[in-house]
PDB file of C-alpha atoms in Angstrom:
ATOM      1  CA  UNK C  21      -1.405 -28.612  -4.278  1.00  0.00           C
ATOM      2  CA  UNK C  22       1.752 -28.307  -5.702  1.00  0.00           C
ATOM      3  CA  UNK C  23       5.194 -27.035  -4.631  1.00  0.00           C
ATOM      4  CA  UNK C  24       4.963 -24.161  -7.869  1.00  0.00           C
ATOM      5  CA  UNK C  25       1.324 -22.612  -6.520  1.00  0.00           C
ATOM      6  CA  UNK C  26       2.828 -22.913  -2.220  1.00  0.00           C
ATOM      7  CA  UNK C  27       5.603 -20.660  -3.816  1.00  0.00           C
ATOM      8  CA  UNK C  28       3.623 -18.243  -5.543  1.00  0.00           C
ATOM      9  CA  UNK C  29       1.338 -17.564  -2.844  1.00  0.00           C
ATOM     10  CA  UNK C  30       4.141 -16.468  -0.789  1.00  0.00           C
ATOM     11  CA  UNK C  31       3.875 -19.365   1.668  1.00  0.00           C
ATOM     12  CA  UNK C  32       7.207 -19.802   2.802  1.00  0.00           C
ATOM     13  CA  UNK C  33       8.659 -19.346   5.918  1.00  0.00           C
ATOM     14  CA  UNK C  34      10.538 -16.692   6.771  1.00  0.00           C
ATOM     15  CA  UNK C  35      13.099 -15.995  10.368  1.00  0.00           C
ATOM     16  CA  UNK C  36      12.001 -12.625  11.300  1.00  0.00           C
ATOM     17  CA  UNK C  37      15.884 -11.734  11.872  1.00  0.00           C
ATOM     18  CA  UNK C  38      16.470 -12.358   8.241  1.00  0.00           C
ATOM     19  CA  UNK C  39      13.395 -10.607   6.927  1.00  0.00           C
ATOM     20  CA  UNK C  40      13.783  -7.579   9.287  1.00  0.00           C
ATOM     21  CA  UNK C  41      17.707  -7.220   8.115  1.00  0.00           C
ATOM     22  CA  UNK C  42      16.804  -8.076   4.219  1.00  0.00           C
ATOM     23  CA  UNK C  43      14.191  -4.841   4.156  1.00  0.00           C
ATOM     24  CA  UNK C  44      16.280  -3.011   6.892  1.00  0.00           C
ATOM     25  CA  UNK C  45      13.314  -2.382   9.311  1.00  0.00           C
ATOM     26  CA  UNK C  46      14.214  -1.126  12.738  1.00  0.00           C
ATOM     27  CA  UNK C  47      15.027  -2.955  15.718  1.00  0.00           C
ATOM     28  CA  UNK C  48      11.461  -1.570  17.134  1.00  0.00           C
ATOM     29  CA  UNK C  49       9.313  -2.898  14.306  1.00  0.00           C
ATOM     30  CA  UNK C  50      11.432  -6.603  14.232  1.00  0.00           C
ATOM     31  CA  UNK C  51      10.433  -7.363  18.074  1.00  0.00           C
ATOM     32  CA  UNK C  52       6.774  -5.809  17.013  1.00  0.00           C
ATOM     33  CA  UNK C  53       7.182  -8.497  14.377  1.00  0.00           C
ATOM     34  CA  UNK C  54       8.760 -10.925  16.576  1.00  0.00           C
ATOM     35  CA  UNK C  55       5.581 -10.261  19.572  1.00  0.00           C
ATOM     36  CA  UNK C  56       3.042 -10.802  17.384  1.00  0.00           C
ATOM     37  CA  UNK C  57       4.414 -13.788  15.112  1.00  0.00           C
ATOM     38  CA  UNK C  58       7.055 -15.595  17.006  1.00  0.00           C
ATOM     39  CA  UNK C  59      10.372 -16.139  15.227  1.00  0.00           C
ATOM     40  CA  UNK C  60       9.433 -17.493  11.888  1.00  0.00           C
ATOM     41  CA  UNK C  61       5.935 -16.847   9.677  1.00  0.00           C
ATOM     42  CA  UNK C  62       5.076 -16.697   6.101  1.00  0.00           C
ATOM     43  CA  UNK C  63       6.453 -13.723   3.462  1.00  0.00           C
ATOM     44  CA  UNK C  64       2.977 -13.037   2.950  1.00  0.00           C
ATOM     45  CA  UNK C  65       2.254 -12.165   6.737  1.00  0.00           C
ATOM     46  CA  UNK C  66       5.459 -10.631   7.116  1.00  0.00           C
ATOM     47  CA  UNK C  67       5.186  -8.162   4.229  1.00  0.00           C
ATOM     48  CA  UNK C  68       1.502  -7.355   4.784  1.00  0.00           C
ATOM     49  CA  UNK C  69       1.835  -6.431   8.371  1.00  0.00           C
ATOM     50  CA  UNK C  70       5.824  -4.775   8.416  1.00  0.00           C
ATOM     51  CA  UNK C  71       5.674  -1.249   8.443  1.00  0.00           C
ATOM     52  CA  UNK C  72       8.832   1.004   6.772  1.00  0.00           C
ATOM     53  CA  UNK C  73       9.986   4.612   8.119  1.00  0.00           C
ATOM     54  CA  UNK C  74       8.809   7.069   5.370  1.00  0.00           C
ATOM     55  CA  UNK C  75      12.500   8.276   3.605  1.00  0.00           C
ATOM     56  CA  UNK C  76      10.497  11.570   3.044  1.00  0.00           C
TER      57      UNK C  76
END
């Protein structure tokens, strides 16, 4: 497989620091983050599993 379809299936790897401060989750859910996945993991696993405070 190519570079282009790794890319679109949200593959790369991610620092948890940088995702956690990039869609400004709290400090709690970045070490959940961090316990279960170590310091780096793919967008994918990181978006599908980060949960966000409700603004409402």
């Amino acid at each position: 497989m190519g570079g282009a379809e790794d890319g679109a299936m949200g593959s790369e790897l991610w620092n948890v620091f940088d995702f956690a401060r990039r869609y400004r989750l709290s400090m709690r859910e970045q070490n959940r983050l961090l316990m279960l996945f170590g310091p780096v993991a793919s967008a994918t696993v990181l978006l599908s599993n980060a949960r966000r405070n409700q603004l409402i």
